[in-house]
Short mmCIF file of N, CA and C in Angstrom, two decimals:
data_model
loop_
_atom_site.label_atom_id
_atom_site.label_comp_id
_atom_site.label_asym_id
_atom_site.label_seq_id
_atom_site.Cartn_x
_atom_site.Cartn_y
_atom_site.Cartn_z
N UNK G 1 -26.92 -5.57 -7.14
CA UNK G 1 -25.99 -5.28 -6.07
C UNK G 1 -26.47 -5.91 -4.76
N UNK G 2 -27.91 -6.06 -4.51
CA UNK G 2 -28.49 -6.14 -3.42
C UNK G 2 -27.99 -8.09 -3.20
N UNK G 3 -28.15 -8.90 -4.33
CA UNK G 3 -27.84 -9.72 -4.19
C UNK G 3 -26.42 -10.13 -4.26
N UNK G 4 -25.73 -9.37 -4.56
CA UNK G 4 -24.39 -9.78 -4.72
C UNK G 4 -23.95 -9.33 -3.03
N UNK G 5 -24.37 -8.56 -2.26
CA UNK G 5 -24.43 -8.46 -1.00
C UNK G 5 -25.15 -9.23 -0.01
N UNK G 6 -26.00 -10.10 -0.21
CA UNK G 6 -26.00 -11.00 0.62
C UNK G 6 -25.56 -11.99 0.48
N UNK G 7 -24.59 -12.32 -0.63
CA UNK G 7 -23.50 -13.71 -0.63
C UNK G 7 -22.51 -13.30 -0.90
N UNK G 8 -22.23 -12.42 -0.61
CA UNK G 8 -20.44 -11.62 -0.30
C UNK G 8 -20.80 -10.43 -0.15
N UNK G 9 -19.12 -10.21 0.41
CA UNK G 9 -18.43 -9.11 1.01
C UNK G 9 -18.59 -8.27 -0.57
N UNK G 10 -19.03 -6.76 0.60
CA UNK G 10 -18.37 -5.27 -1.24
C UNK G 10 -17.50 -4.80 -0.32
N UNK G 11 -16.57 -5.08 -1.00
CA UNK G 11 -14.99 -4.10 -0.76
C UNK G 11 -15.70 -2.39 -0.54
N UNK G 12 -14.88 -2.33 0.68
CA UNK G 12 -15.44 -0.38 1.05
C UNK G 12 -16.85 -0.31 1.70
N UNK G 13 -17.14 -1.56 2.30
CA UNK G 13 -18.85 -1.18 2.53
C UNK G 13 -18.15 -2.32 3.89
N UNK G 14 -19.07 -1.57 5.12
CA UNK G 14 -18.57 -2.34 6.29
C UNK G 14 -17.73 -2.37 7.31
N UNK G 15 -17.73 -2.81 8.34
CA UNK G 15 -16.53 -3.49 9.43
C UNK G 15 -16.50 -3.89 10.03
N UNK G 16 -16.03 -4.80 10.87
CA UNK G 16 -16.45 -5.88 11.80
C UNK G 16 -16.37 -5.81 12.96
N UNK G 17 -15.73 -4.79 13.48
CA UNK G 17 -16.64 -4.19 14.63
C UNK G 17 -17.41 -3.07 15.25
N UNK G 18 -17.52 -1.77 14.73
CA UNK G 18 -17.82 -0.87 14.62
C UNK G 18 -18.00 -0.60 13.04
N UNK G 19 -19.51 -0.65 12.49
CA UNK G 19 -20.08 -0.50 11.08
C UNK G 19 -19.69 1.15 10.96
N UNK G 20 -19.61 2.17 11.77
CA UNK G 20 -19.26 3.63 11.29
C UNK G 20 -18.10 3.53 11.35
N UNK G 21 -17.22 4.68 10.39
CA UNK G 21 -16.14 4.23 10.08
C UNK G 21 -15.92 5.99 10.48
N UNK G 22 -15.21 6.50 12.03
CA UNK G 22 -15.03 7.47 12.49
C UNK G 22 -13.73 8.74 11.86
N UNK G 23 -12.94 7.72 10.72
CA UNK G 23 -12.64 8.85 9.98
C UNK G 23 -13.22 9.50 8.79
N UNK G 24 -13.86 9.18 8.55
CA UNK G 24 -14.74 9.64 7.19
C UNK G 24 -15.22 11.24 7.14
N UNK G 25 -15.96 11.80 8.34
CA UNK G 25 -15.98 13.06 8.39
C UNK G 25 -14.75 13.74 8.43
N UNK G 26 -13.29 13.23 8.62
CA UNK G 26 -12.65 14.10 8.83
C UNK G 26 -11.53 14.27 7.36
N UNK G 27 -11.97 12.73 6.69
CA UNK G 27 -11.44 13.24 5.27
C UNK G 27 -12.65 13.81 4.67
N UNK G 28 -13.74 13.39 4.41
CA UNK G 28 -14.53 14.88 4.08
C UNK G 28 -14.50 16.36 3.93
N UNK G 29 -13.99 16.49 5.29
CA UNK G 29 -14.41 18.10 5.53
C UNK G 29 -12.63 18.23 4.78
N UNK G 30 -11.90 17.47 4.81
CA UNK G 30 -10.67 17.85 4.14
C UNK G 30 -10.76 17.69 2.74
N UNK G 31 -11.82 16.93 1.96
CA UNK G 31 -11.77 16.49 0.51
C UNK G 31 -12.52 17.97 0.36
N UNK G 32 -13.63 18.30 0.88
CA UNK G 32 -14.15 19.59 0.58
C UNK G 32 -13.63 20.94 0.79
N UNK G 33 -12.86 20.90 1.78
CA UNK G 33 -11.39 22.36 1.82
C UNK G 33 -10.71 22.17 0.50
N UNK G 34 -10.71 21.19 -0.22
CA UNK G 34 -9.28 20.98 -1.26
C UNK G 34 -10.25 20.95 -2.28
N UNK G 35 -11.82 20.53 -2.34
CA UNK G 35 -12.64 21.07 -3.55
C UNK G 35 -12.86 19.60 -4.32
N UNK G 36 -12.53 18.50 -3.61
CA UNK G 36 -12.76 17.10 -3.82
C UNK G 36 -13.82 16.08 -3.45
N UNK G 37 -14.84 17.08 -2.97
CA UNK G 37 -16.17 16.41 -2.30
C UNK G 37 -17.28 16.10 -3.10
N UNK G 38 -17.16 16.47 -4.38
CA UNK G 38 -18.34 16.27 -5.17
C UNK G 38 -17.70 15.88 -6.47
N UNK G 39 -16.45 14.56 -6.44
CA UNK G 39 -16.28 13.92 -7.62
C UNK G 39 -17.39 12.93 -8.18
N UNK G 40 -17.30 12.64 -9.17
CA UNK G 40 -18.66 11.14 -9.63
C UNK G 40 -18.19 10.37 -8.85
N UNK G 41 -16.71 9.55 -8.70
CA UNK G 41 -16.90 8.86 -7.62
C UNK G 41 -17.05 8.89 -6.28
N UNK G 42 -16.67 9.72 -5.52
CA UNK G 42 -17.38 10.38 -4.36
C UNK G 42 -18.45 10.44 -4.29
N UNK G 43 -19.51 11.11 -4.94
CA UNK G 43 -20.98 11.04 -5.12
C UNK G 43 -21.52 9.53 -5.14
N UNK G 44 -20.72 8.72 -6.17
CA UNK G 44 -21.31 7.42 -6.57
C UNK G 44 -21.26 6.26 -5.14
N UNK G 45 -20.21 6.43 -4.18
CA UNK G 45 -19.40 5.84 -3.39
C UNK G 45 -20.71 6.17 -2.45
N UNK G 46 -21.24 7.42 -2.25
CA UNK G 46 -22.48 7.26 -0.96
C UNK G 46 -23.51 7.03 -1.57
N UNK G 47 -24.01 6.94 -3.14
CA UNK G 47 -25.17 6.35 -3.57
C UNK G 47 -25.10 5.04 -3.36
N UNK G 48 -23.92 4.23 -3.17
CA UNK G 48 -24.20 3.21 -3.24
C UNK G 48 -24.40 2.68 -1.60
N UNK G 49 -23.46 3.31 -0.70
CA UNK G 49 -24.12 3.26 0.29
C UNK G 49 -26.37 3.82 0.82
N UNK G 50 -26.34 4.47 -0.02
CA UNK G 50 -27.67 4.83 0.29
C UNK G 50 -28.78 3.84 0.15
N UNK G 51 -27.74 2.98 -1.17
CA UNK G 51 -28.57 1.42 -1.60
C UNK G 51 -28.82 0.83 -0.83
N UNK G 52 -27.72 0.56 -0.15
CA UNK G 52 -27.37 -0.66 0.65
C UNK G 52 -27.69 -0.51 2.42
N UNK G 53 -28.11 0.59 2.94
CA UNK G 53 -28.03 0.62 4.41
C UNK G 53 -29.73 0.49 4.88
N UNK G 54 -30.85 0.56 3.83
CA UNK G 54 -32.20 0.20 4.61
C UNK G 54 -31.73 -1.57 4.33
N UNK G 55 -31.36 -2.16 3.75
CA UNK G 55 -31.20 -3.66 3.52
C UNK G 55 -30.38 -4.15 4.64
N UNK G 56 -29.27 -3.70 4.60
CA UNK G 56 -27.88 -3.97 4.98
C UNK G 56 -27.14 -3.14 6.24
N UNK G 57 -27.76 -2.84 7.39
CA UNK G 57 -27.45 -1.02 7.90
C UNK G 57 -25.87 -1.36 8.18
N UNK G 58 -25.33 -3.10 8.53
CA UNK G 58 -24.10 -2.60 8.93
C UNK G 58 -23.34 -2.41 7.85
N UNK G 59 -23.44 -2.53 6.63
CA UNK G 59 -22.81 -1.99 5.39
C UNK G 59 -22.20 -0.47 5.07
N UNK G 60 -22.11 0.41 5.93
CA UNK G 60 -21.92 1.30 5.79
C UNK G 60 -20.53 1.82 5.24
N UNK G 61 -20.41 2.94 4.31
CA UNK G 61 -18.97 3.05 3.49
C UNK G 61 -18.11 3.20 4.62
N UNK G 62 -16.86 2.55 4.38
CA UNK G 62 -15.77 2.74 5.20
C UNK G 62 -14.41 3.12 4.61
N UNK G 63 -13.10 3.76 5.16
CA UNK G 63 -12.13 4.09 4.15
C UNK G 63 -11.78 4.20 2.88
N UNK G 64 -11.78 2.55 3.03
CA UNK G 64 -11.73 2.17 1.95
C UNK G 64 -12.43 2.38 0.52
N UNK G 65 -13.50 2.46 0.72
CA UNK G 65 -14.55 3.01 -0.58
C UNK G 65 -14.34 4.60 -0.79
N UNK G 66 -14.01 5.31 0.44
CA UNK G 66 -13.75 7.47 0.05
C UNK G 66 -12.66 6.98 -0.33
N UNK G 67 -11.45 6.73 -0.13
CA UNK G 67 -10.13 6.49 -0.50
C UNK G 67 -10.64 6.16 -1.87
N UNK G 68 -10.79 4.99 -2.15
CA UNK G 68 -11.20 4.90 -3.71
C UNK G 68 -11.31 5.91 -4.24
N UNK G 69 -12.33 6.21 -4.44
CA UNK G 69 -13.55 7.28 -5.04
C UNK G 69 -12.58 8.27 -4.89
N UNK G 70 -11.71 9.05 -4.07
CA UNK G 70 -11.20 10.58 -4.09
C UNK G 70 -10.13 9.93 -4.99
N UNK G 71 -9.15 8.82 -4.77
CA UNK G 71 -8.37 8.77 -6.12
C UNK G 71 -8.69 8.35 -7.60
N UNK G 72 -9.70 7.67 -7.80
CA UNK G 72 -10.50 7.75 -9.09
C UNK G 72 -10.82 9.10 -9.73
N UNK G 73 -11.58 9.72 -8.74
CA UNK G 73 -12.01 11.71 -8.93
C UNK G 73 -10.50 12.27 -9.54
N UNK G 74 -9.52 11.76 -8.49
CA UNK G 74 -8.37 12.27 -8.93
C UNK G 74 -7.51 12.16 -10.09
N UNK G 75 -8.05 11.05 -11.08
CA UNK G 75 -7.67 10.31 -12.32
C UNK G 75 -6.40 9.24 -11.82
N UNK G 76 -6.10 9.02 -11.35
CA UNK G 76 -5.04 7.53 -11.04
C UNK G 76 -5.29 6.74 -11.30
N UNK G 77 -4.53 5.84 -11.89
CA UNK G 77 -5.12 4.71 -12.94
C UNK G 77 -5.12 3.71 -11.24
N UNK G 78 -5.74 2.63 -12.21
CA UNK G 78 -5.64 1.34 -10.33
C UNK G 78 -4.12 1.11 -10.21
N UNK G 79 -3.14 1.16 -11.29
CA UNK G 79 -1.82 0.39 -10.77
C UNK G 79 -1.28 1.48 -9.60
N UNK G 80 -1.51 2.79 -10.25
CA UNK G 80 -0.95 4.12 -9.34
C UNK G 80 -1.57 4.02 -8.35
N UNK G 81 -3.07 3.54 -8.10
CA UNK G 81 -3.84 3.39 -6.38
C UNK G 81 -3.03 2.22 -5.74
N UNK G 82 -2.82 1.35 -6.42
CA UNK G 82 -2.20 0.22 -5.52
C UNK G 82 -0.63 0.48 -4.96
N UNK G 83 -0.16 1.11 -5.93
CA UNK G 83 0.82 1.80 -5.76
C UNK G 83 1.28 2.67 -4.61
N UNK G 84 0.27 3.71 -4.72
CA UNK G 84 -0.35 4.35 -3.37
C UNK G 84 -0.43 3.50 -2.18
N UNK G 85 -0.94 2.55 -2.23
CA UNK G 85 -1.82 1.81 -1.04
C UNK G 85 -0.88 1.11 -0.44
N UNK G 86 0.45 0.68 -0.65
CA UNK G 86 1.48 0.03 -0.20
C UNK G 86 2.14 0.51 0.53
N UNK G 87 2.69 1.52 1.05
CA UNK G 87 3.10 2.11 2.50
C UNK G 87 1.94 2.30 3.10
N UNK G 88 0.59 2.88 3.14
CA UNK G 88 -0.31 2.18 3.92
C UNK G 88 -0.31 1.01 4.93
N UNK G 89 -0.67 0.42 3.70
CA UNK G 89 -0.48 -1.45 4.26
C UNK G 89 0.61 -1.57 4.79
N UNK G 90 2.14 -1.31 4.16
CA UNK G 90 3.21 -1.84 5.40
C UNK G 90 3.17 -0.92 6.61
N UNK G 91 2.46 0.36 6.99
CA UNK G 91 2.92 0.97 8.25
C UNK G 91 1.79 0.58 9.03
N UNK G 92 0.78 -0.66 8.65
CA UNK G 92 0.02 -1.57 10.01
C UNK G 92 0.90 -2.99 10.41
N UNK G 93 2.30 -3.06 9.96
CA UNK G 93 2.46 -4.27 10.22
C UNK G 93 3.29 -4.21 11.35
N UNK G 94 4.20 -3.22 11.56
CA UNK G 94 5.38 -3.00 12.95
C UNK G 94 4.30 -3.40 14.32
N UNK G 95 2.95 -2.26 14.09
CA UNK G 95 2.13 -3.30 15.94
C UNK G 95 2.07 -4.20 15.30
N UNK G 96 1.87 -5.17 14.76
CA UNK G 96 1.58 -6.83 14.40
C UNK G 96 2.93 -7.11 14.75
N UNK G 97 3.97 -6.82 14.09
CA UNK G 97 5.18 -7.28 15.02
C UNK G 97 5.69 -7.40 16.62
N UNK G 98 5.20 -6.14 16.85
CA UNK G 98 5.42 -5.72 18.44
C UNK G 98 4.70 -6.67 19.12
N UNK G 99 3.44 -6.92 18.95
CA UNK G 99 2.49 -7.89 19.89
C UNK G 99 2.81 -8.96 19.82
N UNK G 100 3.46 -9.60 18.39
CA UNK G 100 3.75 -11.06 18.28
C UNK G 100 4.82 -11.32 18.94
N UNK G 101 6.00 -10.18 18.84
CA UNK G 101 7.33 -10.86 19.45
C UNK G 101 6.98 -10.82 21.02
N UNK G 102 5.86 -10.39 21.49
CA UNK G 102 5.57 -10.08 23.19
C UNK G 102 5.05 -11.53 23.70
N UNK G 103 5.17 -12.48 22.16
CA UNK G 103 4.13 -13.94 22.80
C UNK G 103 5.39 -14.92 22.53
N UNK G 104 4.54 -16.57 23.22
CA UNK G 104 6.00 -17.37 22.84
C UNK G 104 5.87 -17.38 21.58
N UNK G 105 6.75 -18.06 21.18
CA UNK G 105 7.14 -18.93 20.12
C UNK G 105 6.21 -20.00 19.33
N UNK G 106 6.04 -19.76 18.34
CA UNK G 106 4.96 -20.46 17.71
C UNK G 106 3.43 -20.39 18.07
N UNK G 107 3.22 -19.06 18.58
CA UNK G 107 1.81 -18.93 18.98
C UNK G 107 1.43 -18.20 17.64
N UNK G 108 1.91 -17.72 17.55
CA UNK G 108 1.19 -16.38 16.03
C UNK G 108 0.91 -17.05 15.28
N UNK G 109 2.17 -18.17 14.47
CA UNK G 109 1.80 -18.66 12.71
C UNK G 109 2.22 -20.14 13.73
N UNK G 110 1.19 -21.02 14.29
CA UNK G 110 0.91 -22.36 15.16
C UNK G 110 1.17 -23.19 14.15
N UNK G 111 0.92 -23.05 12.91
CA UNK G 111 0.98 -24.27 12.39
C UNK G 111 1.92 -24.34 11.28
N UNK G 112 3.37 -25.02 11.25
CA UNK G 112 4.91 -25.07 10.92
C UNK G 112 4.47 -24.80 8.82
N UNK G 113 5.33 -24.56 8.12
CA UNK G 113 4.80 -25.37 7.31
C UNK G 113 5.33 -26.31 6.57
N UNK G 114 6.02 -27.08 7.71
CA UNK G 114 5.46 -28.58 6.75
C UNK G 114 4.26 -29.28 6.40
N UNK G 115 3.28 -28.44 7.51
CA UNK G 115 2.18 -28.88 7.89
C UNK G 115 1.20 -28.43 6.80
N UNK G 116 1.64 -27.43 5.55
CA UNK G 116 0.64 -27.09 4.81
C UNK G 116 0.83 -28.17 3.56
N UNK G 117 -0.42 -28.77 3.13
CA UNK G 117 -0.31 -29.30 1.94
C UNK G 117 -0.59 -28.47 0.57
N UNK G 118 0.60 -28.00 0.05
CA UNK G 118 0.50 -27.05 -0.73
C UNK G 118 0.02 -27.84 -2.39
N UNK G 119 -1.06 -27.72 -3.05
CA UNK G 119 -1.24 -28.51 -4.29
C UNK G 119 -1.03 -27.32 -5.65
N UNK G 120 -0.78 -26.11 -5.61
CA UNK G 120 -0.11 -25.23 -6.61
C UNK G 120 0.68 -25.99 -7.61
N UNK G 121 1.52 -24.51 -8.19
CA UNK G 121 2.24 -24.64 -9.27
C UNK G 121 3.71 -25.04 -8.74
N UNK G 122 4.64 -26.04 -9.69
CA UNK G 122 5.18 -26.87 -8.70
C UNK G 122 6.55 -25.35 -8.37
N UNK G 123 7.91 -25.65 -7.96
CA UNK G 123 8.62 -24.66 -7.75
C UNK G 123 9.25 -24.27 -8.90
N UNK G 124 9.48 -23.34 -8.90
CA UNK G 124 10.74 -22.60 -10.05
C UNK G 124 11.66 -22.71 -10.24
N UNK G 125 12.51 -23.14 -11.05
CA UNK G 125 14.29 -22.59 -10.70
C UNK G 125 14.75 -21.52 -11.39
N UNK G 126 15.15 -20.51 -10.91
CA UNK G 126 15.34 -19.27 -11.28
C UNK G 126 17.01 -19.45 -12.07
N UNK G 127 17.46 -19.37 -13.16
CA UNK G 127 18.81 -18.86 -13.64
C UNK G 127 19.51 -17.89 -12.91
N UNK G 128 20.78 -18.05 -12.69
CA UNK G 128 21.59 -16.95 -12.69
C UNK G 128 21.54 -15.87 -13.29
N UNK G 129 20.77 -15.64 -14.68
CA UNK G 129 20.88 -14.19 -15.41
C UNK G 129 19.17 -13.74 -14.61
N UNK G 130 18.26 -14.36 -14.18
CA UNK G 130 17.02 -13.66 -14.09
C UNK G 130 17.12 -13.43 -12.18
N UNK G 131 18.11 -13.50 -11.96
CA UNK G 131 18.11 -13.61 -10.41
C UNK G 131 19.37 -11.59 -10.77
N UNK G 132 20.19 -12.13 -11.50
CA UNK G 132 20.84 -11.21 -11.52
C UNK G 132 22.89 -11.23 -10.75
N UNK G 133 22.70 -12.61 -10.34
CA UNK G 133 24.08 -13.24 -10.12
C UNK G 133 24.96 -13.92 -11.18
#
């Protein structure tokens, strides 16, 4: 682990600007009112932080890794966490909207894309029966 951390990122360990991650005590003391504080993954989630912080101190668990761990404890398979995790993710994007529409025009995404040289898979053409028209 130790080496797989100094040539990458561990998902749930970290942040880039503040390494403590100031909600964590407060889902805690709520995982432990509800009797969710001492799942294997919960447990496993700060052993592995315990690994990693004399090496690594700004590594410290962040959301992302208790979030894990309490829905693993909870049995949810990963499709049901990701599942989960998607109104999350869209209710950080409205401020990303708000700030961008406050700038000109073409400051946010600067570069058009014609400008990307895309070398992928070439385009699709979708049928009328798989579109649903």
């Amino acid at each position: 682990m130790l080496a797989h951390a100094r040539a990458h990122r561990i998902y749930g360990y970290g942040r880039p600007i503040n390494s403590t991650d100031e909600r964590l005590p407060w889902i805690m003391q709520l995982a432990e009112k509800l009797g969710l504080d001492q799942g294997a993954h919960v447990k496993l989630a700060f052993e592995v932080e315990k690994v990693l912080l004399p090496h690594y101190p700004q590594l410290r668990m962040n959301y992302a890794s208790l979030h894990a761990a309490l829905i693993a404890d909870m049995g949810l398979t990963a499709r049901e966490y990701q599942l989960l995790r998607i109104p999350t993710f869209l209710a950080g994007m409205p401020p990303c909207l708000v700030e961008a529409a406050a700038k000109p025009e073409g400051v946010l995404f600067a570069t058009p894309c014609s400008g990307v040289a895309y070398a992928g898979l070439a385009r699709r053409e979708w049928s009328a029966h798989a579109t649903g028209q």
